[in-house]
Short mmCIF file of C-alpha atoms in Angstrom, two decimals:
data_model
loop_
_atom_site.label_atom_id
_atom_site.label_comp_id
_atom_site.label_asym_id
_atom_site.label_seq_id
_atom_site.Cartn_x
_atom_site.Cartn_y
_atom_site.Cartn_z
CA UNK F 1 -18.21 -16.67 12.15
CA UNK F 2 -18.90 -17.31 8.68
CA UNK F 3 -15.96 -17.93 5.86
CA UNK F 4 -16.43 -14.41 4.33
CA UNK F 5 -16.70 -12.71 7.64
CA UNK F 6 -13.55 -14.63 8.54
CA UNK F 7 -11.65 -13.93 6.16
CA UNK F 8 -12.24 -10.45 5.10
CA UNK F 9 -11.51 -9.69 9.34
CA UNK F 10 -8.15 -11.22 8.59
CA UNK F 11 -7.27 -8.99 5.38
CA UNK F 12 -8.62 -5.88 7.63
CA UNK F 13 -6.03 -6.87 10.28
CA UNK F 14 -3.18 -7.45 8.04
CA UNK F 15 -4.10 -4.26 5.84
CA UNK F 16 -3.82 -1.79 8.69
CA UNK F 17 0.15 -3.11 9.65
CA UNK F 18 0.33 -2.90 5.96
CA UNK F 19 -0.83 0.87 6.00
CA UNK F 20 0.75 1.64 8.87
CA UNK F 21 4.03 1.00 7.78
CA UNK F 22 3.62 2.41 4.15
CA UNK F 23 2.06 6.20 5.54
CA UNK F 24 5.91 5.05 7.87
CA UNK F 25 7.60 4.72 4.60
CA UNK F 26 6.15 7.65 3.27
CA UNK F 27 6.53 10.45 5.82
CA UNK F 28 9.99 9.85 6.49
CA UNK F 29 10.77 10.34 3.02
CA UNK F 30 8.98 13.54 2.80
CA UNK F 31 10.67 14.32 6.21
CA UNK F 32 14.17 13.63 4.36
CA UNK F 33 13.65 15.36 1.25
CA UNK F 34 11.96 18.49 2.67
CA UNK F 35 13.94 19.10 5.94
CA UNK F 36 17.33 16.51 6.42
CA UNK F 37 18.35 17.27 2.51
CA UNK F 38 18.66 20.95 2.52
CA UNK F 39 20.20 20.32 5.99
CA UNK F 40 22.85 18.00 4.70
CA UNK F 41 23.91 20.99 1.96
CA UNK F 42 24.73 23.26 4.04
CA UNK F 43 27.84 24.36 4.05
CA UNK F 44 29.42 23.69 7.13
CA UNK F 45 27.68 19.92 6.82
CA UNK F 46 31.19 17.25 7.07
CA UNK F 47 30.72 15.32 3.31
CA UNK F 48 31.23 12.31 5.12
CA UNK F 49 28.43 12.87 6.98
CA UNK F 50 26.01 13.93 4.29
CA UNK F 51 27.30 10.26 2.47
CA UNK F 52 27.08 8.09 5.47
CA UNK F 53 23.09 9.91 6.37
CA UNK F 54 21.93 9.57 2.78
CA UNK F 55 23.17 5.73 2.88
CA UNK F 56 21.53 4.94 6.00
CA UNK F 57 18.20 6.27 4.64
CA UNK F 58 17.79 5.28 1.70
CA UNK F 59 18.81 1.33 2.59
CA UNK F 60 16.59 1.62 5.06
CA UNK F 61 13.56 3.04 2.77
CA UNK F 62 15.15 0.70 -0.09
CA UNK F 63 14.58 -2.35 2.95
CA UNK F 64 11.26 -1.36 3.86
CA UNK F 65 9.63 -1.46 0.40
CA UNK F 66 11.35 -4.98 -0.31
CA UNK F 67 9.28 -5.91 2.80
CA UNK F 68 6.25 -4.86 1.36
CA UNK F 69 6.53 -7.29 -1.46
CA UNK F 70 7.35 -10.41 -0.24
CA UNK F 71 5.44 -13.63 -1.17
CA UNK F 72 6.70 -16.34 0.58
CA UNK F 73 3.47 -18.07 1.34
CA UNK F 74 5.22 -20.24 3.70
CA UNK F 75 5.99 -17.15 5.98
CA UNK F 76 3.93 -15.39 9.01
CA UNK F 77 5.55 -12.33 7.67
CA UNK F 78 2.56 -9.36 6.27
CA UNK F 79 3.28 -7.35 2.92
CA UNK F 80 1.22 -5.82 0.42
CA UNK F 81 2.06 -8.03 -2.05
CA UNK F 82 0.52 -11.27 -0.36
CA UNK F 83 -2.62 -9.56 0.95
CA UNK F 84 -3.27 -9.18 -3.31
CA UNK F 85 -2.43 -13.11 -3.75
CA UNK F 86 -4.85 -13.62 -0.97
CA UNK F 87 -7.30 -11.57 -2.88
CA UNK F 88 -6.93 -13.12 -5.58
CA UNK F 89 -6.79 -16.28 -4.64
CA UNK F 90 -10.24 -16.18 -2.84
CA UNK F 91 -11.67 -13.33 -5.11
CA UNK F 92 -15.29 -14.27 -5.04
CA UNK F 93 -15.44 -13.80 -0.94
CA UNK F 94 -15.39 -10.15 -1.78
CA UNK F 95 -18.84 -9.42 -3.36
CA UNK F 96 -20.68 -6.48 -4.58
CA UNK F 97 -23.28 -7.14 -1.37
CA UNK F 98 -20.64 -7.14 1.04
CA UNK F 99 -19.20 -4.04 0.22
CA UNK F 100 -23.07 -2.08 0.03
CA UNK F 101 -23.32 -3.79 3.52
CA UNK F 102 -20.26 -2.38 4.95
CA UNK F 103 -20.49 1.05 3.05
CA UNK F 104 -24.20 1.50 4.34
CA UNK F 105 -23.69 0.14 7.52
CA UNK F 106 -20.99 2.80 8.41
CA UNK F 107 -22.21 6.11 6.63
CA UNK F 108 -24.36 7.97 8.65
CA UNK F 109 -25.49 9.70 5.30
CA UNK F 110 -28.93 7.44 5.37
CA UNK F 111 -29.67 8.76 8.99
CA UNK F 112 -28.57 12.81 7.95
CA UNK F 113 -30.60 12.55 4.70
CA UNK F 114 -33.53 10.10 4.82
CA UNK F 115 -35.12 12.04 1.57
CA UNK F 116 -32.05 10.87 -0.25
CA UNK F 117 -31.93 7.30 0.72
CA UNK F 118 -32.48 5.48 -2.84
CA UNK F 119 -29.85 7.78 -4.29
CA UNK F 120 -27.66 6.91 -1.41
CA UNK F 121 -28.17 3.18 -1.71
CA UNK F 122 -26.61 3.33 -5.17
CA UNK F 123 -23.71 4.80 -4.27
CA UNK F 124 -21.61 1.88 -2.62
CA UNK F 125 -22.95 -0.51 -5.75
CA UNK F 126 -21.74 2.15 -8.55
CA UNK F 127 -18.44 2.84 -6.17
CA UNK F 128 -17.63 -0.91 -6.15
CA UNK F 129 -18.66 -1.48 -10.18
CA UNK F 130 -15.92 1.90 -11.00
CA UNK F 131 -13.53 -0.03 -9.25
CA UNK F 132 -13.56 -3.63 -8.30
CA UNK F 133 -15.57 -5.72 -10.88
CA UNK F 134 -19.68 -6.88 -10.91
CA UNK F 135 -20.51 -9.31 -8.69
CA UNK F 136 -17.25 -10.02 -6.65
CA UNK F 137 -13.87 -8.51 -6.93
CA UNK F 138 -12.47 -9.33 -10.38
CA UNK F 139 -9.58 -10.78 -10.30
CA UNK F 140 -7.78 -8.90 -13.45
CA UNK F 141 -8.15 -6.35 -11.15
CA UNK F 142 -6.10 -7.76 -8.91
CA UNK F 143 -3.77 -9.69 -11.21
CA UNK F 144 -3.01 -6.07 -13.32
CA UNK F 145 -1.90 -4.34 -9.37
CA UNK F 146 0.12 -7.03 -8.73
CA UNK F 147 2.07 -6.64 -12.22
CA UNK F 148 2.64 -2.67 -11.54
CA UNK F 149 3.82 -3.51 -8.07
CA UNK F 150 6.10 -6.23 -9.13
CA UNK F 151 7.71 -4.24 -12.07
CA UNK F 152 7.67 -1.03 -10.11
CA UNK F 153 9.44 -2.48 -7.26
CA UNK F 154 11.51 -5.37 -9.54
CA UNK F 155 14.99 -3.03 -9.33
CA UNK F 156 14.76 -2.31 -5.58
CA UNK F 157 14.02 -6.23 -4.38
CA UNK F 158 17.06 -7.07 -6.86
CA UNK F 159 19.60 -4.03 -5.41
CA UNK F 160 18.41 -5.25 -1.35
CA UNK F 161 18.47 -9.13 -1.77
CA UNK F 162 22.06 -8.67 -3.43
CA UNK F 163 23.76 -5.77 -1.95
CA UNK F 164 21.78 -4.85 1.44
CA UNK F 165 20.42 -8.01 2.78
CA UNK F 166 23.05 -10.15 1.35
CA UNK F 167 26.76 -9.60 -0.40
CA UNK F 168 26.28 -10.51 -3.41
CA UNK F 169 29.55 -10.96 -6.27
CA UNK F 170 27.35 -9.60 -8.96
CA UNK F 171 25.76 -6.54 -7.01
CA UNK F 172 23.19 -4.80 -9.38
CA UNK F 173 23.32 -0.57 -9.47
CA UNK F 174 20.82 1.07 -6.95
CA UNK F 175 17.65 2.15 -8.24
CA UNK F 176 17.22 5.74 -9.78
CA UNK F 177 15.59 7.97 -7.89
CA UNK F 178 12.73 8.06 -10.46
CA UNK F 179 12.13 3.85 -10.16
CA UNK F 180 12.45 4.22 -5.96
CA UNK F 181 9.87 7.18 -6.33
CA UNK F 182 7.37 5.80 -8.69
CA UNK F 183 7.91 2.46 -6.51
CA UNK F 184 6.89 5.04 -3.56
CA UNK F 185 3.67 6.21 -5.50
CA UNK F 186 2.37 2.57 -6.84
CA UNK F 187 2.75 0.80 -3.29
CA UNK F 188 0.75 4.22 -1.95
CA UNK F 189 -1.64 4.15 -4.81
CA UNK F 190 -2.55 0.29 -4.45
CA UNK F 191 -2.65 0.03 -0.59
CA UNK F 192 -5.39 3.56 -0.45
CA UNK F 193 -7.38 1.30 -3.76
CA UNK F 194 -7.60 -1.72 -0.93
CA UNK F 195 -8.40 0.38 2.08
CA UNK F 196 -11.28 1.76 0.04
CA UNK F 197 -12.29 -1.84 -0.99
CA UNK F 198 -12.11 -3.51 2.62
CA UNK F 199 -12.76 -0.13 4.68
CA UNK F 200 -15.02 1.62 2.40
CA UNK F 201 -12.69 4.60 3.32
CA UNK F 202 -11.32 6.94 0.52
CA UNK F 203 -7.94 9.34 1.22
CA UNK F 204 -5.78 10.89 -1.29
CA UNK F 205 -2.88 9.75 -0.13
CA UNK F 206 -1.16 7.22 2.96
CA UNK F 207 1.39 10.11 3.04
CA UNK F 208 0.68 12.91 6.50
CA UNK F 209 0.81 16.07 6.43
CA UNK F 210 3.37 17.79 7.57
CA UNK F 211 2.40 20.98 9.80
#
């Protein structure tokens, strides 16, 4: 097995536990703010109760999206943020040829529409220049994901290194609601961007659907 085929095999297997436990992250917080929330306000609901639920969630949640952005190189431990520093580091093993490879390899649009092949051919190429770079992956690409995750997630890895993980004297406030939900939408944005680059699958969202 060559480098590239090496290591793109390893960014597939860390990217699905990575995707796995974000679409985790993001369905139970659709579960609480859809169904436990309006439980918790009912009326007959002990405050006490609705306090100690709505604590236990959201450090949880608040726990879980600290995981995703860990960096510590040193670590066997898998999170969004050092799959990017891997892709970044080794940007050029993720080319333009690659990616048409995959794409074609796996879309049985060739075999369903043989008229259309030359269109179809271009697809993957003008898929991967929209979003990735030329040749290879660029890696300001890379570099400008890893500044929104860092800033969108910089209050939450403050608030659970000092008050959840550890006890901290000078324990920051919690996140707002706003920074923990836009935190929620960037780490779901980036990881379905990667999937797409690595998978050549597109989704609107990590997030299921409730029935």
């Amino acid at each position: 097995m060559g480098m590239q085929e090496e290591f793109i095999k390893k960014l597939k297997y860390d990217l699905e536990i990575i995707s796995e436990e974000i679409t985790d992250i993001l369905y139970k917080e659709d579960v609480f703010t859809r169904i436990t929330i309006p439980k918790l306000h009912e009326s007959d609901i002990d405050p006490h109760i609705r306090t100690t639920v709505t604590k236990s969630h959201y450090s949880d949640m608040l726990t879980s999206v600290r995981r995703q952005i860990t960096n510590d190189q040193k670590s066997s431990e898998i999170s969004l943020m050092k799959l990017l520093l891997r892709m970044r580091k080794n940007n050029t093993l993720i080319t333009k040829d690659w990616y048409v490879k995959e794409w074609l390899t796996d879309s049985s649009l060739l075999k369903d529409n043989p008229e259309l092949a030359g269109f179809i051919r271009g697809i993957p190429a003008t898929e991967f220049n929209n979003h990735f770079g030329d040749q290879f992956l660029d890696p300001a690409i890379i570099d400008k994901d890893i500044k929104i995750l860092s800033e969108a997630t910089s209050g939450i890895k403050a608030y659970v290194d000092k008050a959840i993980a550890h006890r901290d004297p000078s324990v920051p406030n919690p996140p707002s609601l706003e920074k923990y939900n836009n935190a929620l939408k960037e780490l779901d944005r980036i990881a379905k961007k990667y999937i797409l680059l690595l998978k050549q699958v597109g989704m609107p969202s990590l997030k299921p659907i409730l029935q």
